[in-house]
Amino acid sequence: MKKNLYHLGLFFMLFFLPLSASGQQEAQEIVLAVLAHSGVEAAHKKWEPTADYLSAAIDGYSFVILPLGFDGIEEATAQGRADFILTNPAAYVDLEMGHGISRIATLVNKQGETATSQFAGVIFTRADRDDINTLADIRGKTIMGMAEQSFGGWLMARRELEDAGINPFKHCREVLFAGIQEPIVLAVAAGQADVGTVRTEIMEGMARRGQIDLADFKIINPLVDAFPYPHSTRFYPEWPFAKAKHTPALLATKVAVALLQMEPDNRAAVVGRYHGWTVPLSYTSVHDLLRQLRICPYEDYGAITLGSVLKKYWVWIFALFLLSCYGTIFSIRNKRLNQQLLHSNQGLAALKNELEEKVAQRTAELQQEVRDHLQAREELEKQQHLLDEVQELTHLGGWNLDVDSGVMTWTKGTYRIYDVSPDQNPDAISNDIVFYSPLDREKIDAAMQTAISQGVPFDLELDLITPKGQSRRVRMIGKVKKRGNKVTHVFGMIMDISAAKEREEELHQANEDLRVINRIITTSAAATGIKDLLGKMLDETLALTSLEGGSICLIEVDDTLVLVAHRQPSEPVSTVPTPQKVKVGGCLCGECARTQKTFILESWQEVQGFPRCELQGGEDIQYHVAFPLSVGSRRLGVLCLFSRIEKQLSARQLGLLESVSTRLPLAWITPRCLRRAPSRPRPLRRRFSREQSILKNPARPCSSCWRIWQRHKRRCSGSTSSSSAVSCGCGS
């Protein structure tokens, strides 16, 4: 029943209201100033249904839309031409603090199928811009926003950039403003700007209308949450619906009630593409943004003004005023006292001038002394540096013992010789004699005691072992310094003579080696023939090595080895047994002759690895060495040494044997030439040249030279055996 009465009353009001209204007073016009962020035409289209809704919901009032820009909406509010204001959060905060407007409702926007009373900003670029992926990459690029006062189209993104350390007006190449938001997206797509920023849903709306393809863009600094659209900034409350300061509270209440009662399917909400309205939200986050960016009304935030100072510190200012008055009175009194002190000061000034002159003079003297001291110190440092370098080059070091205090001092060279760190105290190392052997310690101790008690200098050569285990030979020289008859200091130098001693030993060893080689070679002077010569050389070689036996074989024309000199362990001197021939390569000696390589067999197993050599006789040889004899490329024979007991030759002995083997071929040529030189100089020189050519040239000699060589062999050895291949160098 009540429901039917309600519908009947509603029908009556709708039917008869126009008739009664025509006779009533005309409705009052209420101006709703709207921020036209997308243009005047778009603002009319979006908000006129809302004005019509309010006109229908509130009797006696007709709401009209006044689309304005940022400056226009502030001017209209200041002049009182706007009764209600619908603008972005930043403009609202400015008008709230500057002109006293107050919010009565907050817009609930429609984000797809989701209703939300918050929105954010989007920072975007083209999808193919691989050089722009983070906020830091925007540095040096061109960025475009809607307007410098636009909240969603600029200020939100600017705050994020500032937090990332980027001031767009300083760090970006250029900042552009399009006036409305849709052209920003088109400008970035066309490459007119590198980066753009708009509020959420702008790009999605353009995509729904077919203006852009979202795949052509990418979001910079995307934040992941439950919000239906991609965004790059924090959330802020949606646009507020505010009343002007002069608007009646009753009218504002009616408007707020009407807005809150608007249904989502109302024509005003559908055309305006929003969900409805809610109670006014907190705009603290907007205040924080404007305060951080120092934007109106916070452009002077934190600035100190005279009024604020007086209001906050008036007590201290008054106290300072009283203190200044007291100071003025005190200064007048002091002026009189100063006049009395003036005469005294004049006398003091004269004394002061005199004192300053003396101080200046003394200061100059001290400065000169300091310069002299620094110069002397620099010179001393140069000399010390030179001394250190000389000690390092000459392996020298110095030391000094204070007899009274027992303090030992070393130079860097001494630390270097003892192989210890210069940071160590010589006294902390106990006593430097710990580096020496017990015998050398006794020498050092006795020399030091004699020097201290009797003032006798000393010169010692000692062996020491450093803490790192290195052995060194040093020379220590000590002298004394006396005061009267008492020795106060024992000082001296220590020299590392290890290298010199090694060179001296090497030189001595080299001289000894040369002496041995010379003795072996010079034995050929007393030889009566080649066999006698080679036998004597074999004896000297065996005496050098202390091996038991050996042999010298020569290569014959038929490429066989013939034994020329031989010594068995039981024989006192080298002997020549019945001539035996071995094919070159048929045994160890033959292999040495064939390859012209030195063989050193150090065990019985290695010796048995070669075919048995009848020339040595016996199979119990434990050590065997073989050296080829040649001149140039001409093979002459083999020098073999062996032992039937286990014995090893040193590297020095092997080196001597190698030197002997290289000189033996020339040794049996030179003595004959020297013995015959006084009587037959010219023919002998020709003969000597031919014999040298025979040894060096492997070619077959002519028949004349061959007969000469056969006579030479019979004369030297008395043997008729076949000779080795020779050449006279005649070219045949």
PDB file of C-alpha atoms in Angstrom, residues 321-490:
ATOM      1  CA  PHE A 321      67.085  44.203  23.336  1.00  0.00           C
ATOM      2  CA  LEU A 322      67.565  44.553  27.089  1.00  0.00           C
ATOM      3  CA  LEU A 323      71.036  43.122  26.781  1.00  0.00           C
ATOM      4  CA  SER A 324      71.886  45.624  24.042  1.00  0.00           C
ATOM      5  CA  CYS A 325      70.719  48.502  26.247  1.00  0.00           C
ATOM      6  CA  TYR A 326      72.908  47.262  29.048  1.00  0.00           C
ATOM      7  CA  GLY A 327      75.759  46.958  26.594  1.00  0.00           C
ATOM      8  CA  THR A 328      75.290  50.541  25.461  1.00  0.00           C
ATOM      9  CA  ILE A 329      75.523  51.819  29.019  1.00  0.00           C
ATOM     10  CA  PHE A 330      78.520  49.593  29.630  1.00  0.00           C
ATOM     11  CA  SER A 331      80.250  50.832  26.459  1.00  0.00           C
ATOM     12  CA  ILE A 332      79.845  54.486  27.533  1.00  0.00           C
ATOM     13  CA  ARG A 333      81.495  53.673  30.825  1.00  0.00           C
ATOM     14  CA  ASN A 334      84.217  51.765  29.083  1.00  0.00           C
ATOM     15  CA  LYS A 335      84.881  54.698  26.784  1.00  0.00           C
ATOM     16  CA  ARG A 336      85.928  56.772  29.735  1.00  0.00           C
ATOM     17  CA  LEU A 337      88.162  53.988  30.954  1.00  0.00           C
ATOM     18  CA  ASN A 338      89.621  53.627  27.487  1.00  0.00           C
ATOM     19  CA  GLN A 339      90.627  57.264  27.455  1.00  0.00           C
ATOM     20  CA  GLN A 340      92.512  56.636  30.654  1.00  0.00           C
ATOM     21  CA  LEU A 341      94.156  53.589  29.194  1.00  0.00           C
ATOM     22  CA  LEU A 342      95.045  55.333  25.947  1.00  0.00           C
ATOM     23  CA  HIS A 343      98.139  56.953  27.353  1.00  0.00           C
ATOM     24  CA  SER A 344      99.247  53.681  28.846  1.00  0.00           C
ATOM     25  CA  ASN A 345      98.690  51.941  25.530  1.00  0.00           C
ATOM     26  CA  GLN A 346     100.876  54.430  23.716  1.00  0.00           C
ATOM     27  CA  GLY A 347     103.781  53.506  25.988  1.00  0.00           C
ATOM     28  CA  LEU A 348     103.006  49.855  25.570  1.00  0.00           C
ATOM     29  CA  ALA A 349     102.867  50.308  21.788  1.00  0.00           C
ATOM     30  CA  ALA A 350     106.435  51.584  21.773  1.00  0.00           C
ATOM     31  CA  LEU A 351     107.548  48.587  23.817  1.00  0.00           C
ATOM     32  CA  LYS A 352     105.517  46.336  21.562  1.00  0.00           C
ATOM     33  CA  ASN A 353     107.205  47.678  18.431  1.00  0.00           C
ATOM     34  CA  GLU A 354     110.609  47.150  19.955  1.00  0.00           C
ATOM     35  CA  LEU A 355     109.683  43.650  21.035  1.00  0.00           C
ATOM     36  CA  GLU A 356     108.259  42.845  17.597  1.00  0.00           C
ATOM     37  CA  GLU A 357     111.485  43.961  15.966  1.00  0.00           C
ATOM     38  CA  LYS A 358     113.459  41.675  18.249  1.00  0.00           C
ATOM     39  CA  VAL A 359     111.011  38.813  17.675  1.00  0.00           C
ATOM     40  CA  ALA A 360     111.186  39.345  13.907  1.00  0.00           C
ATOM     41  CA  GLN A 361     114.960  39.375  14.040  1.00  0.00           C
ATOM     42  CA  ARG A 362     115.070  36.228  16.149  1.00  0.00           C
ATOM     43  CA  THR A 363     112.430  34.604  13.934  1.00  0.00           C
ATOM     44  CA  ALA A 364     114.567  35.303  10.872  1.00  0.00           C
ATOM     45  CA  GLU A 365     117.556  33.765  12.624  1.00  0.00           C
ATOM     46  CA  LEU A 366     115.535  30.692  13.588  1.00  0.00           C
ATOM     47  CA  GLN A 367     114.176  30.370  10.058  1.00  0.00           C
ATOM     48  CA  GLN A 368     117.718  30.502   8.698  1.00  0.00           C
ATOM     49  CA  GLU A 369     118.760  27.872  11.239  1.00  0.00           C
ATOM     50  CA  VAL A 370     115.811  25.716  10.226  1.00  0.00           C
ATOM     51  CA  ARG A 371     116.711  26.097   6.535  1.00  0.00           C
ATOM     52  CA  ASP A 372     120.319  25.198   7.304  1.00  0.00           C
ATOM     53  CA  HIS A 373     119.142  22.252   9.360  1.00  0.00           C
ATOM     54  CA  LEU A 374     116.788  21.079   6.589  1.00  0.00           C
ATOM     55  CA  GLN A 375     119.534  21.507   4.005  1.00  0.00           C
ATOM     56  CA  ALA A 376     121.969  19.551   6.156  1.00  0.00           C
ATOM     57  CA  ARG A 377     119.309  16.924   6.773  1.00  0.00           C
ATOM     58  CA  GLU A 378     118.579  16.664   3.055  1.00  0.00           C
ATOM     59  CA  GLU A 379     122.277  16.347   2.316  1.00  0.00           C
ATOM     60  CA  LEU A 380     122.586  13.708   5.021  1.00  0.00           C
ATOM     61  CA  GLU A 381     119.623  11.804   3.552  1.00  0.00           C
ATOM     62  CA  LYS A 382     121.245  11.952   0.098  1.00  0.00           C
ATOM     63  CA  GLN A 383     124.503  10.633   1.517  1.00  0.00           C
ATOM     64  CA  GLN A 384     122.626   7.950   3.450  1.00  0.00           C
ATOM     65  CA  HIS A 385     120.755   6.974   0.280  1.00  0.00           C
ATOM     66  CA  LEU A 386     124.029   6.864  -1.650  1.00  0.00           C
ATOM     67  CA  LEU A 387     125.577   4.804   1.140  1.00  0.00           C
ATOM     68  CA  ASP A 388     122.651   2.352   1.028  1.00  0.00           C
ATOM     69  CA  GLU A 389     122.967   1.995  -2.747  1.00  0.00           C
ATOM     70  CA  VAL A 390     126.736   1.525  -2.527  1.00  0.00           C
ATOM     71  CA  GLN A 391     126.277  -1.081   0.213  1.00  0.00           C
ATOM     72  CA  GLU A 392     123.707  -2.905  -1.905  1.00  0.00           C
ATOM     73  CA  LEU A 393     125.955  -2.863  -4.984  1.00  0.00           C
ATOM     74  CA  THR A 394     129.109  -3.898  -3.088  1.00  0.00           C
ATOM     75  CA  HIS A 395     127.347  -6.257  -0.656  1.00  0.00           C
ATOM     76  CA  LEU A 396     128.641  -4.219   2.291  1.00  0.00           C
ATOM     77  CA  GLY A 397     127.138  -3.451   5.667  1.00  0.00           C
ATOM     78  CA  GLY A 398     128.174  -1.433   8.690  1.00  0.00           C
ATOM     79  CA  TRP A 399     127.805  -2.032  12.396  1.00  0.00           C
ATOM     80  CA  ASN A 400     128.558  -0.187  15.619  1.00  0.00           C
ATOM     81  CA  LEU A 401     128.656  -1.423  19.219  1.00  0.00           C
ATOM     82  CA  ASP A 402     128.308   1.037  22.090  1.00  0.00           C
ATOM     83  CA  VAL A 403     130.481  -0.614  24.720  1.00  0.00           C
ATOM     84  CA  ASP A 404     128.959   1.254  27.674  1.00  0.00           C
ATOM     85  CA  SER A 405     125.297   0.609  26.815  1.00  0.00           C
ATOM     86  CA  GLY A 406     125.799  -2.621  24.890  1.00  0.00           C
ATOM     87  CA  VAL A 407     123.547  -1.334  22.081  1.00  0.00           C
ATOM     88  CA  MET A 408     124.357  -2.714  18.638  1.00  0.00           C
ATOM     89  CA  THR A 409     123.437  -0.669  15.523  1.00  0.00           C
ATOM     90  CA  TRP A 410     123.306  -1.984  11.946  1.00  0.00           C
ATOM     91  CA  THR A 411     123.057  -0.318   8.566  1.00  0.00           C
ATOM     92  CA  LYS A 412     120.617  -1.531   5.920  1.00  0.00           C
ATOM     93  CA  GLY A 413     123.395  -3.465   4.220  1.00  0.00           C
ATOM     94  CA  THR A 414     123.995  -5.495   7.390  1.00  0.00           C
ATOM     95  CA  TYR A 415     120.303  -6.379   7.635  1.00  0.00           C
ATOM     96  CA  ARG A 416     120.466  -7.405   3.975  1.00  0.00           C
ATOM     97  CA  ILE A 417     123.516  -9.654   4.537  1.00  0.00           C
ATOM     98  CA  TYR A 418     121.993 -11.305   7.621  1.00  0.00           C
ATOM     99  CA  ASP A 419     118.716 -11.667   5.643  1.00  0.00           C
ATOM    100  CA  VAL A 420     116.517 -10.168   8.386  1.00  0.00           C
ATOM    101  CA  SER A 421     113.928  -7.391   8.311  1.00  0.00           C
ATOM    102  CA  PRO A 422     115.145  -3.811   8.999  1.00  0.00           C
ATOM    103  CA  ASP A 423     112.227  -3.504  11.444  1.00  0.00           C
ATOM    104  CA  GLN A 424     113.972  -5.859  13.843  1.00  0.00           C
ATOM    105  CA  ASN A 425     116.201  -4.551  16.580  1.00  0.00           C
ATOM    106  CA  PRO A 426     119.717  -6.039  16.467  1.00  0.00           C
ATOM    107  CA  ASP A 427     119.596  -6.377  20.267  1.00  0.00           C
ATOM    108  CA  ALA A 428     116.282  -8.275  19.945  1.00  0.00           C
ATOM    109  CA  ILE A 429     118.037 -10.801  17.684  1.00  0.00           C
ATOM    110  CA  SER A 430     120.088 -11.694  20.766  1.00  0.00           C
ATOM    111  CA  ASN A 431     123.571 -11.425  19.308  1.00  0.00           C
ATOM    112  CA  ASP A 432     124.614 -11.458  15.676  1.00  0.00           C
ATOM    113  CA  ILE A 433     127.041 -14.316  16.342  1.00  0.00           C
ATOM    114  CA  VAL A 434     124.065 -16.718  16.465  1.00  0.00           C
ATOM    115  CA  PHE A 435     124.251 -16.795  12.666  1.00  0.00           C
ATOM    116  CA  TYR A 436     127.715 -18.382  12.700  1.00  0.00           C
ATOM    117  CA  SER A 437     129.038 -21.853  13.362  1.00  0.00           C
ATOM    118  CA  PRO A 438     130.351 -22.619  16.891  1.00  0.00           C
ATOM    119  CA  LEU A 439     133.966 -22.307  15.715  1.00  0.00           C
ATOM    120  CA  ASP A 440     133.355 -18.944  14.067  1.00  0.00           C
ATOM    121  CA  ARG A 441     131.461 -17.782  17.151  1.00  0.00           C
ATOM    122  CA  GLU A 442     134.527 -18.391  19.217  1.00  0.00           C
ATOM    123  CA  LYS A 443     136.595 -16.373  16.719  1.00  0.00           C
ATOM    124  CA  ILE A 444     134.170 -13.434  16.818  1.00  0.00           C
ATOM    125  CA  ASP A 445     133.877 -13.522  20.605  1.00  0.00           C
ATOM    126  CA  ALA A 446     137.635 -13.586  21.055  1.00  0.00           C
ATOM    127  CA  ALA A 447     138.176 -10.782  18.525  1.00  0.00           C
ATOM    128  CA  MET A 448     135.510  -8.553  20.146  1.00  0.00           C
ATOM    129  CA  GLN A 449     136.868  -9.141  23.650  1.00  0.00           C
ATOM    130  CA  THR A 450     140.387  -8.333  22.480  1.00  0.00           C
ATOM    131  CA  ALA A 451     139.185  -5.184  20.719  1.00  0.00           C
ATOM    132  CA  ILE A 452     137.265  -3.976  23.797  1.00  0.00           C
ATOM    133  CA  SER A 453     139.966  -4.797  26.330  1.00  0.00           C
ATOM    134  CA  GLN A 454     143.096  -4.000  24.333  1.00  0.00           C
ATOM    135  CA  GLY A 455     141.870  -1.819  21.461  1.00  0.00           C
ATOM    136  CA  VAL A 456     143.150  -4.264  18.823  1.00  0.00           C
ATOM    137  CA  PRO A 457     141.313  -4.209  15.450  1.00  0.00           C
ATOM    138  CA  PHE A 458     140.461  -7.455  13.686  1.00  0.00           C
ATOM    139  CA  ASP A 459     139.839  -8.823  10.184  1.00  0.00           C
ATOM    140  CA  LEU A 460     138.026 -12.168   9.903  1.00  0.00           C
ATOM    141  CA  GLU A 461     136.571 -14.383   7.185  1.00  0.00           C
ATOM    142  CA  LEU A 462     133.558 -16.325   8.463  1.00  0.00           C
ATOM    143  CA  ASP A 463     130.759 -18.606   7.310  1.00  0.00           C
ATOM    144  CA  LEU A 464     127.195 -17.822   8.385  1.00  0.00           C
ATOM    145  CA  ILE A 465     123.725 -19.265   7.844  1.00  0.00           C
ATOM    146  CA  THR A 466     120.859 -16.771   7.619  1.00  0.00           C
ATOM    147  CA  PRO A 467     117.462 -17.350   9.290  1.00  0.00           C
ATOM    148  CA  LYS A 468     116.152 -18.299   5.825  1.00  0.00           C
ATOM    149  CA  GLY A 469     118.743 -21.067   5.523  1.00  0.00           C
ATOM    150  CA  GLN A 470     121.133 -19.396   3.037  1.00  0.00           C
ATOM    151  CA  SER A 471     124.882 -20.013   3.457  1.00  0.00           C
ATOM    152  CA  ARG A 472     127.198 -17.058   2.974  1.00  0.00           C
ATOM    153  CA  ARG A 473     130.892 -16.302   3.273  1.00  0.00           C
ATOM    154  CA  VAL A 474     131.551 -12.908   4.871  1.00  0.00           C
ATOM    155  CA  ARG A 475     134.513 -10.771   5.774  1.00  0.00           C
ATOM    156  CA  MET A 476     134.218  -8.826   9.042  1.00  0.00           C
ATOM    157  CA  ILE A 477     136.569  -5.944   9.842  1.00  0.00           C
ATOM    158  CA  GLY A 478     136.424  -4.238  13.226  1.00  0.00           C
ATOM    159  CA  LYS A 479     138.046  -1.103  14.586  1.00  0.00           C
ATOM    160  CA  VAL A 480     137.848   0.714  17.932  1.00  0.00           C
ATOM    161  CA  LYS A 481     137.094   4.245  19.051  1.00  0.00           C
ATOM    162  CA  LYS A 482     138.595   5.453  22.303  1.00  0.00           C
ATOM    163  CA  ARG A 483     137.982   8.238  24.762  1.00  0.00           C
ATOM    164  CA  GLY A 484     141.315   8.567  26.480  1.00  0.00           C
ATOM    165  CA  ASN A 485     142.520   5.019  27.102  1.00  0.00           C
ATOM    166  CA  LYS A 486     139.043   3.521  27.242  1.00  0.00           C
ATOM    167  CA  VAL A 487     137.375   1.865  24.258  1.00  0.00           C
ATOM    168  CA  THR A 488     133.887   3.380  23.894  1.00  0.00           C
ATOM    169  CA  HIS A 489     132.836   1.961  20.545  1.00  0.00           C
ATOM    170  CA  VAL A 490     133.707  -1.007  18.379  1.00  0.00           C
TER     171      VAL A 490
END
